[in-house]
Amino acid sequence: MVAKNKQKKTHESINNRLALVMKSGKYTLGYKTTLKSLRSGKSKLVIVGNNCPPLRKSEIEYYAMLAKTGVHHYTGNNVELGTACGRYYRVGCLSVTDPGDSDIIKSMPTE
């Protein structure tokens, strides 16, 4: 019970930080633009949904490792990630290029 409550709390805090990034920061939504920002070195953090295809996820992790960028595996699927971003469509992955007022990069553990 306690572990589930803690997981829900961290999930909500990630959503709050993500909403603040959407409001005040710069980001790119989607697979192609995430890879572009990783290759150009602009990306600070990459967030990937849990139902992202394994090959795509491993490719993003590989590019992030080369760019020395943190990757966060979002606990929800792409529909929930899109909702957390304030969009009405699915978002499989996103790249944060400028966090704005949010402390999302400091709070995420680099994996």
Short mmCIF file of C-alpha atoms in Angstrom, two decimals:
data_model
loop_
_atom_site.label_atom_id
_atom_site.label_comp_id
_atom_site.label_asym_id
_atom_site.label_seq_id
_atom_site.Cartn_x
_atom_site.Cartn_y
_atom_site.Cartn_z
CA MET A 1 0.00 0.00 0.00
CA VAL A 2 2.74 2.45 0.95
CA ALA A 3 4.83 1.66 -2.15
CA LYS A 4 1.85 2.18 -4.45
CA ASN A 5 1.05 5.51 -2.79
CA LYS A 6 4.67 6.64 -3.17
CA GLN A 7 4.69 5.60 -6.84
CA LYS A 8 1.52 7.60 -7.44
CA LYS A 9 3.04 10.62 -5.70
CA THR A 10 6.21 10.53 -7.83
CA HIS A 11 4.02 10.05 -10.92
CA GLU A 12 2.07 13.21 -10.00
CA SER A 13 5.24 15.20 -9.34
CA ILE A 14 6.63 14.19 -12.73
CA ASN A 15 3.37 15.30 -14.33
CA ASN A 16 3.53 18.64 -12.50
CA ARG A 17 7.12 19.23 -13.56
CA LEU A 18 6.25 18.23 -17.12
CA ALA A 19 3.34 20.69 -17.16
CA LEU A 20 5.71 23.45 -16.01
CA VAL A 21 8.13 22.58 -18.82
CA MET A 22 5.26 22.74 -21.32
CA LYS A 23 4.32 26.18 -20.02
CA SER A 24 7.71 27.85 -19.59
CA GLY A 25 10.35 25.72 -21.34
CA LYS A 26 11.24 24.39 -24.75
CA TYR A 27 10.64 20.83 -25.87
CA THR A 28 10.09 18.64 -28.89
CA LEU A 29 7.40 15.99 -29.09
CA GLY A 30 7.81 12.81 -31.09
CA TYR A 31 10.40 10.31 -32.18
CA LYS A 32 11.92 12.10 -35.19
CA THR A 33 12.37 15.45 -33.48
CA THR A 34 13.73 13.78 -30.34
CA LEU A 35 16.43 12.08 -32.41
CA LYS A 36 17.20 15.38 -34.16
CA SER A 37 17.63 17.21 -30.86
CA LEU A 38 19.81 14.38 -29.51
CA ARG A 39 22.04 14.41 -32.60
CA SER A 40 22.41 18.19 -32.47
CA GLY A 41 23.24 18.04 -28.76
CA LYS A 42 20.42 20.38 -27.69
CA SER A 43 18.51 17.83 -25.62
CA LYS A 44 18.85 17.91 -21.82
CA LEU A 45 16.39 15.13 -20.93
CA VAL A 46 14.44 12.52 -22.89
CA ILE A 47 11.18 11.02 -21.60
CA VAL A 48 9.93 7.78 -23.16
CA GLY A 49 6.52 6.15 -22.64
CA ASN A 50 6.38 2.57 -21.40
CA ASN A 51 4.70 1.20 -24.55
CA CYS A 52 7.31 2.58 -26.93
CA PRO A 53 8.56 -0.22 -29.22
CA PRO A 54 11.76 -1.86 -27.89
CA LEU A 55 13.86 -1.11 -30.97
CA ARG A 56 12.85 2.55 -30.94
CA LYS A 57 13.47 2.78 -27.18
CA SER A 58 16.93 1.24 -27.47
CA GLU A 59 17.81 3.59 -30.35
CA ILE A 60 16.80 6.62 -28.27
CA GLU A 61 18.80 5.30 -25.30
CA TYR A 62 21.84 4.78 -27.54
CA TYR A 63 21.69 8.32 -28.93
CA ALA A 64 21.16 9.68 -25.41
CA MET A 65 24.19 7.76 -24.17
CA LEU A 66 26.31 9.27 -26.94
CA ALA A 67 24.97 12.75 -26.20
CA LYS A 68 25.38 12.25 -22.40
CA THR A 69 21.69 12.98 -21.88
CA GLY A 70 19.43 11.47 -19.23
CA VAL A 71 16.57 9.17 -20.22
CA HIS A 72 13.47 8.84 -18.05
CA HIS A 73 11.11 5.91 -18.60
CA TYR A 74 7.63 7.31 -18.00
CA THR A 75 5.40 4.93 -16.05
CA GLY A 76 2.34 5.55 -18.22
CA ASN A 77 1.71 4.72 -21.86
CA ASN A 78 1.80 7.16 -24.78
CA VAL A 79 -1.80 8.31 -24.22
CA GLU A 80 -1.04 9.22 -20.60
CA LEU A 81 2.21 10.94 -21.61
CA GLY A 82 0.31 13.03 -24.15
CA THR A 83 -2.24 13.97 -21.51
CA ALA A 84 0.56 14.92 -19.09
CA CYS A 85 1.94 17.20 -21.81
CA GLY A 86 -1.46 18.85 -22.13
CA ARG A 87 -2.10 17.44 -25.60
CA TYR A 88 -5.12 15.58 -26.91
CA TYR A 89 -3.00 13.14 -28.90
CA ARG A 90 -0.51 10.39 -28.09
CA VAL A 91 3.13 11.24 -27.39
CA GLY A 92 5.54 8.29 -27.50
CA CYS A 93 8.64 10.26 -26.52
CA LEU A 94 9.67 13.83 -25.93
CA SER A 95 12.88 15.76 -25.54
CA VAL A 96 13.32 18.68 -23.14
CA THR A 97 15.73 21.23 -24.64
CA ASP A 98 15.15 24.04 -22.13
CA PRO A 99 13.47 23.25 -18.79
CA GLY A 100 12.33 26.85 -18.15
CA ASP A 101 11.18 27.32 -14.55
CA SER A 102 10.98 23.58 -13.88
CA ASP A 103 13.56 21.53 -11.97
CA ILE A 104 12.77 18.40 -14.00
CA ILE A 105 16.39 17.78 -15.06
CA LYS A 106 17.78 17.97 -11.52
CA SER A 107 15.02 15.77 -10.11
CA MET A 108 15.29 12.97 -12.69
CA PRO A 109 17.91 10.32 -11.96
CA THR A 110 20.33 9.96 -14.86
CA GLU A 111 20.30 6.34 -15.98
#
